[in-house]
PDB file of C-alpha atoms in Angstrom:
ATOM      1  CA  GLU V 158      28.554  37.096 -22.056  1.00  0.00           C
ATOM      2  CA  PHE V 159      29.472  36.575 -25.678  1.00  0.00           C
ATOM      3  CA  PHE V 160      31.359  39.842 -25.889  1.00  0.00           C
ATOM      4  CA  SER V 161      33.305  39.148 -22.703  1.00  0.00           C
ATOM      5  CA  LEU V 162      34.256  35.758 -24.118  1.00  0.00           C
ATOM      6  CA  ALA V 163      35.202  37.296 -27.474  1.00  0.00           C
ATOM      7  CA  ARG V 164      37.390  39.921 -25.772  1.00  0.00           C
ATOM      8  CA  SER V 165      39.200  37.243 -23.796  1.00  0.00           C
ATOM      9  CA  ILE V 166      40.262  35.385 -26.953  1.00  0.00           C
ATOM     10  CA  PRO V 167      43.889  36.219 -27.770  1.00  0.00           C
ATOM     11  CA  ALA V 168      44.611  38.095 -31.010  1.00  0.00           C
ATOM     12  CA  THR V 169      46.786  35.247 -32.291  1.00  0.00           C
ATOM     13  CA  GLY V 170      45.782  31.698 -32.964  1.00  0.00           C
ATOM     14  CA  PRO V 171      47.577  28.615 -31.669  1.00  0.00           C
ATOM     15  CA  MET V 172      50.043  28.663 -34.586  1.00  0.00           C
ATOM     16  CA  GLY V 173      50.867  32.361 -34.176  1.00  0.00           C
ATOM     17  CA  ALA V 174      48.819  33.692 -37.122  1.00  0.00           C
ATOM     18  CA  ILE V 175      47.093  36.992 -36.473  1.00  0.00           C
ATOM     19  CA  ARG V 176      43.320  36.691 -36.576  1.00  0.00           C
ATOM     20  CA  GLY V 177      41.413  39.007 -38.874  1.00  0.00           C
ATOM     21  CA  GLY V 178      44.566  40.607 -40.321  1.00  0.00           C
ATOM     22  CA  GLY V 179      42.718  41.897 -43.395  1.00  0.00           C
ATOM     23  CA  GLY V 180      43.102  40.998 -47.045  1.00  0.00           C
ATOM     24  CA  ALA V 181      41.061  38.723 -49.243  1.00  0.00           C
ATOM     25  CA  ASN V 182      42.525  35.462 -47.956  1.00  0.00           C
ATOM     26  CA  SER V 183      42.797  36.407 -44.280  1.00  0.00           C
ATOM     27  CA  SER V 184      39.878  34.253 -43.145  1.00  0.00           C
ATOM     28  CA  LEU V 185      41.167  31.299 -45.146  1.00  0.00           C
ATOM     29  CA  SER V 186      44.684  31.666 -43.772  1.00  0.00           C
ATOM     30  CA  THR V 187      43.257  32.063 -40.276  1.00  0.00           C
ATOM     31  CA  GLN V 188      41.282  28.842 -40.679  1.00  0.00           C
ATOM     32  CA  LEU V 189      44.298  27.018 -42.073  1.00  0.00           C
ATOM     33  CA  THR V 190      46.715  28.205 -39.395  1.00  0.00           C
ATOM     34  CA  SER V 191      44.337  27.907 -36.474  1.00  0.00           C
ATOM     35  CA  GLY V 192      42.848  24.564 -37.465  1.00  0.00           C
ATOM     36  CA  GLY V 193      39.530  25.958 -38.753  1.00  0.00           C
ATOM     37  CA  ASP V 194      36.453  25.921 -36.568  1.00  0.00           C
ATOM     38  CA  HIS V 195      37.647  22.773 -34.804  1.00  0.00           C
ATOM     39  CA  SER V 196      40.738  24.252 -33.161  1.00  0.00           C
ATOM     40  CA  ARG V 197      41.287  23.551 -29.501  1.00  0.00           C
ATOM     41  CA  PRO V 198      40.605  26.374 -27.086  1.00  0.00           C
ATOM     42  CA  THR V 199      43.623  28.035 -25.549  1.00  0.00           C
ATOM     43  CA  SER V 200      44.363  27.486 -21.889  1.00  0.00           C
ATOM     44  CA  SER V 201      42.883  30.889 -21.002  1.00  0.00           C
ATOM     45  CA  GLN V 202      39.683  29.987 -22.851  1.00  0.00           C
ATOM     46  CA  GLN V 203      39.533  26.641 -21.085  1.00  0.00           C
ATOM     47  CA  GLN V 204      40.103  28.325 -17.747  1.00  0.00           C
ATOM     48  CA  GLN V 205      37.306  30.816 -18.433  1.00  0.00           C
ATOM     49  CA  GLN V 206      34.970  27.985 -19.481  1.00  0.00           C
ATOM     50  CA  ASN V 207      35.906  26.020 -16.356  1.00  0.00           C
ATOM     51  CA  ASN V 208      35.090  29.053 -14.206  1.00  0.00           C
ATOM     52  CA  ASN V 209      31.636  29.631 -15.733  1.00  0.00           C
ATOM     53  CA  PRO V 210      29.251  27.822 -13.367  1.00  0.00           C
ATOM     54  CA  ALA V 211      26.538  27.481 -16.014  1.00  0.00           C
ATOM     55  CA  LEU V 212      28.934  25.762 -18.430  1.00  0.00           C
ATOM     56  CA  VAL V 213      30.255  23.494 -15.695  1.00  0.00           C
ATOM     57  CA  GLU V 214      26.657  22.633 -14.794  1.00  0.00           C
ATOM     58  CA  LEU V 215      25.881  21.870 -18.461  1.00  0.00           C
ATOM     59  CA  ARG V 216      28.952  19.651 -18.700  1.00  0.00           C
ATOM     60  CA  ASN V 217      27.764  17.737 -15.632  1.00  0.00           C
ATOM     61  CA  PHE V 218      24.274  17.668 -17.123  1.00  0.00           C
ATOM     62  CA  ARG V 219      25.588  16.070 -20.320  1.00  0.00           C
ATOM     63  CA  HIS V 220      27.340  13.401 -18.287  1.00  0.00           C
ATOM     64  CA  GLU V 221      24.112  12.686 -16.388  1.00  0.00           C
ATOM     65  CA  ALA V 222      22.146  12.673 -19.664  1.00  0.00           C
ATOM     66  CA  SER V 223      24.559  10.093 -21.041  1.00  0.00           C
ATOM     67  CA  GLU V 224      23.966   7.881 -18.015  1.00  0.00           C
ATOM     68  CA  ILE V 225      20.192   8.337 -18.312  1.00  0.00           C
ATOM     69  CA  SER V 226      20.359   7.375 -21.985  1.00  0.00           C
ATOM     70  CA  ARG V 227      22.358   4.246 -21.130  1.00  0.00           C
ATOM     71  CA  ASP V 228      19.842   3.313 -18.417  1.00  0.00           C
ATOM     72  CA  VAL V 229      16.883   3.855 -20.777  1.00  0.00           C
ATOM     73  CA  SER V 230      18.607   1.523 -23.235  1.00  0.00           C
ATOM     74  CA  THR V 231      19.213  -1.084 -20.522  1.00  0.00           C
ATOM     75  CA  THR V 232      15.576  -0.866 -19.424  1.00  0.00           C
ATOM     76  CA  SER V 233      14.457  -1.268 -23.052  1.00  0.00           C
ATOM     77  CA  SER V 234      16.581  -4.419 -23.309  1.00  0.00           C
ATOM     78  CA  LEU V 235      14.980  -5.810 -20.158  1.00  0.00           C
ATOM     79  CA  LEU V 236      11.585  -4.937 -21.594  1.00  0.00           C
ATOM     80  CA  ALA V 237      12.430  -6.809 -24.802  1.00  0.00           C
ATOM     81  CA  GLU V 238      13.360  -9.872 -22.735  1.00  0.00           C
ATOM     82  CA  LEU V 239      10.096  -9.632 -20.787  1.00  0.00           C
ATOM     83  CA  SER V 240       8.169  -9.272 -24.024  1.00  0.00           C
ATOM     84  CA  ARG V 241       9.814 -12.440 -25.419  1.00  0.00           C
ATOM     85  CA  LEU V 242       8.884 -14.330 -22.252  1.00  0.00           C
ATOM     86  CA  VAL V 243       5.270 -13.141 -22.410  1.00  0.00           C
ATOM     87  CA  LYS V 244       4.934 -14.003 -26.087  1.00  0.00           C
ATOM     88  CA  THR V 245       6.381 -17.499 -25.701  1.00  0.00           C
ATOM     89  CA  GLY V 246       3.747 -19.975 -26.780  1.00  0.00           C
ATOM     90  CA  ALA V 247       0.200 -19.206 -27.869  1.00  0.00           C
ATOM     91  CA  GLY V 248      -0.751 -15.940 -26.250  1.00  0.00           C
ATOM     92  CA  GLY V 249       1.840 -16.407 -23.543  1.00  0.00           C
ATOM     93  CA  THR V 250      -0.029 -19.341 -21.974  1.00  0.00           C
ATOM     94  CA  ARG V 251       2.926 -21.727 -22.071  1.00  0.00           C
ATOM     95  CA  MET V 252       5.022 -19.285 -20.061  1.00  0.00           C
ATOM     96  CA  PHE V 253       2.720 -19.447 -17.086  1.00  0.00           C
ATOM     97  CA  ALA V 254       2.941 -23.248 -16.958  1.00  0.00           C
ATOM     98  CA  ASP V 255       6.745 -22.924 -16.623  1.00  0.00           C
ATOM     99  CA  GLU V 256       7.418 -21.711 -13.063  1.00  0.00           C
ATOM    100  CA  SER V 257      11.019 -20.584 -13.763  1.00  0.00           C
ATOM    101  CA  ALA V 258       9.873 -18.433 -16.694  1.00  0.00           C
ATOM    102  CA  ASN V 259       7.124 -16.963 -14.526  1.00  0.00           C
ATOM    103  CA  ASP V 260       9.647 -16.187 -11.764  1.00  0.00           C
ATOM    104  CA  ARG V 261      11.965 -14.577 -14.305  1.00  0.00           C
ATOM    105  CA  ALA V 262       9.070 -12.493 -15.652  1.00  0.00           C
ATOM    106  CA  ASP V 263       8.166 -11.379 -12.120  1.00  0.00           C
ATOM    107  CA  ALA V 264      11.773 -10.347 -11.464  1.00  0.00           C
ATOM    108  CA  LEU V 265      11.916  -8.452 -14.764  1.00  0.00           C
ATOM    109  CA  VAL V 266       8.654  -6.627 -14.018  1.00  0.00           C
ATOM    110  CA  LEU V 267       9.979  -5.474 -10.636  1.00  0.00           C
ATOM    111  CA  ARG V 268      13.334  -4.420 -12.057  1.00  0.00           C
ATOM    112  CA  ILE V 269      11.799  -2.553 -15.000  1.00  0.00           C
ATOM    113  CA  LYS V 270       9.303  -0.828 -12.723  1.00  0.00           C
ATOM    114  CA  SER V 271      12.102   0.247 -10.390  1.00  0.00           C
ATOM    115  CA  ASN V 272      14.215   1.467 -13.333  1.00  0.00           C
ATOM    116  CA  ILE V 273      11.301   3.471 -14.750  1.00  0.00           C
ATOM    117  CA  GLU V 274      10.630   5.147 -11.394  1.00  0.00           C
ATOM    118  CA  GLY V 275      14.322   6.044 -11.026  1.00  0.00           C
ATOM    119  CA  LEU V 276      14.562   7.297 -14.598  1.00  0.00           C
ATOM    120  CA  HIS V 277      11.493   9.453 -14.135  1.00  0.00           C
ATOM    121  CA  SER V 278      12.970  11.225 -11.130  1.00  0.00           C
ATOM    122  CA  ARG V 279      16.370  11.600 -12.842  1.00  0.00           C
ATOM    123  CA  LEU V 280      14.725  13.117 -15.925  1.00  0.00           C
ATOM    124  CA  GLU V 281      12.835  15.584 -13.728  1.00  0.00           C
ATOM    125  CA  GLU V 282      16.089  16.538 -11.998  1.00  0.00           C
ATOM    126  CA  ALA V 283      17.826  16.922 -15.381  1.00  0.00           C
ATOM    127  CA  SER V 284      15.029  19.211 -16.574  1.00  0.00           C
ATOM    128  CA  PHE V 285      15.356  21.320 -13.428  1.00  0.00           C
ATOM    129  CA  THR V 286      19.146  21.560 -13.858  1.00  0.00           C
ATOM    130  CA  LEU V 287      18.717  22.503 -17.498  1.00  0.00           C
ATOM    131  CA  ASP V 288      16.212  25.247 -16.683  1.00  0.00           C
ATOM    132  CA  ARG V 289      18.580  26.680 -14.094  1.00  0.00           C
ATOM    133  CA  SER V 290      21.515  26.603 -16.537  1.00  0.00           C
ATOM    134  CA  LYS V 291      19.487  28.199 -19.311  1.00  0.00           C
ATOM    135  CA  ARG V 292      18.569  31.088 -17.019  1.00  0.00           C
ATOM    136  CA  ARG V 293      22.266  31.668 -16.386  1.00  0.00           C
ATOM    137  CA  LEU V 294      23.359  31.298 -20.015  1.00  0.00           C
ATOM    138  CA  GLY V 295      20.403  33.031 -21.607  1.00  0.00           C
ATOM    139  CA  LYS V 296      17.457  31.361 -23.262  1.00  0.00           C
ATOM    140  CA  ASN V 297      18.947  31.642 -26.763  1.00  0.00           C
ATOM    141  CA  SER V 298      22.344  30.117 -25.979  1.00  0.00           C
ATOM    142  CA  GLN V 299      23.370  27.328 -28.302  1.00  0.00           C
ATOM    143  CA  ALA V 300      24.526  25.106 -25.427  1.00  0.00           C
ATOM    144  CA  GLY V 301      21.162  25.527 -23.707  1.00  0.00           C
ATOM    145  CA  MET V 302      19.242  24.755 -26.890  1.00  0.00           C
ATOM    146  CA  GLU V 303      21.306  21.624 -27.524  1.00  0.00           C
ATOM    147  CA  ALA V 304      20.724  20.484 -23.947  1.00  0.00           C
ATOM    148  CA  SER V 305      16.972  21.133 -24.345  1.00  0.00           C
ATOM    149  CA  ASN V 306      16.933  18.974 -27.459  1.00  0.00           C
ATOM    150  CA  LEU V 307      18.791  16.261 -25.578  1.00  0.00           C
ATOM    151  CA  VAL V 308      16.290  16.287 -22.711  1.00  0.00           C
ATOM    152  CA  GLY V 309      13.421  16.203 -25.208  1.00  0.00           C
ATOM    153  CA  GLN V 310      14.920  13.138 -26.920  1.00  0.00           C
ATOM    154  CA  LEU V 311      15.527  11.400 -23.586  1.00  0.00           C
ATOM    155  CA  LYS V 312      11.940  12.060 -22.505  1.00  0.00           C
ATOM    156  CA  GLU V 313      10.660  10.743 -25.835  1.00  0.00           C
ATOM    157  CA  ASP V 314      12.695   7.535 -25.446  1.00  0.00           C
ATOM    158  CA  PHE V 315      11.506   7.217 -21.855  1.00  0.00           C
ATOM    159  CA  VAL V 316       7.841   7.575 -22.881  1.00  0.00           C
ATOM    160  CA  LYS V 317       8.288   4.865 -25.550  1.00  0.00           C
ATOM    161  CA  THR V 318       9.819   2.524 -22.995  1.00  0.00           C
ATOM    162  CA  THR V 319       7.089   3.254 -20.450  1.00  0.00           C
ATOM    163  CA  SER V 320       4.357   2.700 -23.044  1.00  0.00           C
ATOM    164  CA  GLY V 321       5.986  -0.562 -24.110  1.00  0.00           C
ATOM    165  CA  PHE V 322       6.122  -1.694 -20.488  1.00  0.00           C
ATOM    166  CA  LYS V 323       2.440  -0.945 -20.035  1.00  0.00           C
ATOM    167  CA  ALA V 324       1.557  -2.893 -23.197  1.00  0.00           C
ATOM    168  CA  VAL V 325       3.614  -5.926 -22.127  1.00  0.00           C
ATOM    169  CA  LEU V 326       2.025  -5.872 -18.657  1.00  0.00           C
ATOM    170  CA  GLU V 327      -1.442  -5.801 -20.232  1.00  0.00           C
ATOM    171  CA  GLU V 328      -0.510  -8.693 -22.525  1.00  0.00           C
ATOM    172  CA  ARG V 329       0.867 -10.647 -19.577  1.00  0.00           C
ATOM    173  CA  SER V 330      -2.248  -9.963 -17.532  1.00  0.00           C
ATOM    174  CA  ASP V 331      -4.482 -11.117 -20.395  1.00  0.00           C
ATOM    175  CA  GLY V 332      -2.404 -14.295 -20.734  1.00  0.00           C
ATOM    176  CA  MET V 333      -2.709 -14.995 -17.026  1.00  0.00           C
ATOM    177  CA  LYS V 334      -6.489 -14.478 -17.166  1.00  0.00           C
ATOM    178  CA  ASP V 335      -6.770 -16.867 -20.114  1.00  0.00           C
ATOM    179  CA  THR V 336      -4.739 -19.473 -18.254  1.00  0.00           C
ATOM    180  CA  ASN V 337      -6.922 -19.136 -15.154  1.00  0.00           C
ATOM    181  CA  ASP V 338     -10.092 -19.392 -17.249  1.00  0.00           C
ATOM    182  CA  ARG V 339      -8.858 -22.630 -18.868  1.00  0.00           C
ATOM    183  CA  LYS V 340      -8.075 -24.162 -15.490  1.00  0.00           C
ATOM    184  CA  ARG V 341     -11.685 -23.719 -14.353  1.00  0.00           C
TER     185      ARG V 341
END
């Protein structure tokens, strides 16, 4: 795959300089005239990249990963709000006397739970897509390795959010038990 891509690259850069023309300063002049390592791909390179199904799949994967990351962040914000509600007052007991705060907490719990379930299935689907793309690109491809790192980070963030949710639910449950015990 690499060699077919390398052969498809034109012998001249975007500014017309010949690549690898020899001489001591040829690589420097090539970098200067072609914009260094950050030059834009030519239209033929872009067309070849657009035709490679594995690269298209990875591009779509990155878009999905971005959305998953945003949703994990949103869920973490909701969790922070729930945590503030639970911790209001001594051990969260004041919250349960306030019916509107209790209703808000119930709504947050349902929304966070729903978000976590959706995120879990989306992360599983992203992992499946990544595995399929890596088989096409080769297990040592840089794009596949970067995508693997991205999925690993997303899963790590997801686990932190899920663990935080569990801890807040336990704290809320303990606060509710304390409130019920005081009423008796």
